[in-house]
Structure formats: structure tokens, C-alpha cells
């Protein structure tokens, strides 16, 4: 139920943002640059959103594992850093979009 509410909220926000961009366009304006800017924002934003969602669950489990046995710290740190690649890839793809 909570995920459905979040999905609906994000869908409404996306529609409002895209409608604002569509109606704010001037006649004869270059839309390629506008769509590139939106693509860059989505690449970074969605990458960071995925990273945050993954690290929230992994972080809680890592704290519990390290609390039980301190030897699990290295493994927990590796699992905590793996989702960071989503943010790095999002940033890299945003540089590739022209």
C-alpha cells in the first residue's frame, strides 16, 4: 500500500513537471537542449534514488551484523558501497548526454 502511494505521488509529480516544460516552451525554441537537461537530471536523480533505497536496507542489516560480530565489518562495508555504483554511473551518463 505504501509503495502504491509513493508510485502515484511520483507519477503525479512527473506529469506536472513534464506538463510545465511542454507548456513553457516558446515557439521555435530548441527542444533538444531542454530534453538533454531533463535526461541529465533524470540520470543523476534516479541513480541517487536507487542508491538511497538500496543503502537504507543494507545499512540497517550491516549495523546488525557488525553489532553481533565485529569481523563482519569489512563484508558489510563492501555491501554498503556496491549501490554507490548506481550514483557514479548516473553521473557518468549525465556527462555523456549532449
Phi, psi and omega in degrees: 000318181293320179293324179294319178295318178296319179297316179296319180296315179295324178295317179295318178297317179296318179296317180296317180295314181292325177293322178297317179295319182293318183278342180273353182290134177276157180292130180081004180285150179284114181270344179298318179292325179294315180291328176294320178294320177295319178297320178296316179296319178293320180299315180286313185296314181289327175297318179289326177296315178297321178297315180296319179294319181291317183289337178294317179286318181293321181297318179296318179292324181294319179298318178295319180292319180289327178295326179284318182211119185294342179290346179278000185298315181298315179295318180296321179295318178297314180294330179287329183273342181302316179295343178299338179297331176298317179292320180294317178295321177299318178294319179295318179292329178293329176287333181281338181283127179255000000 
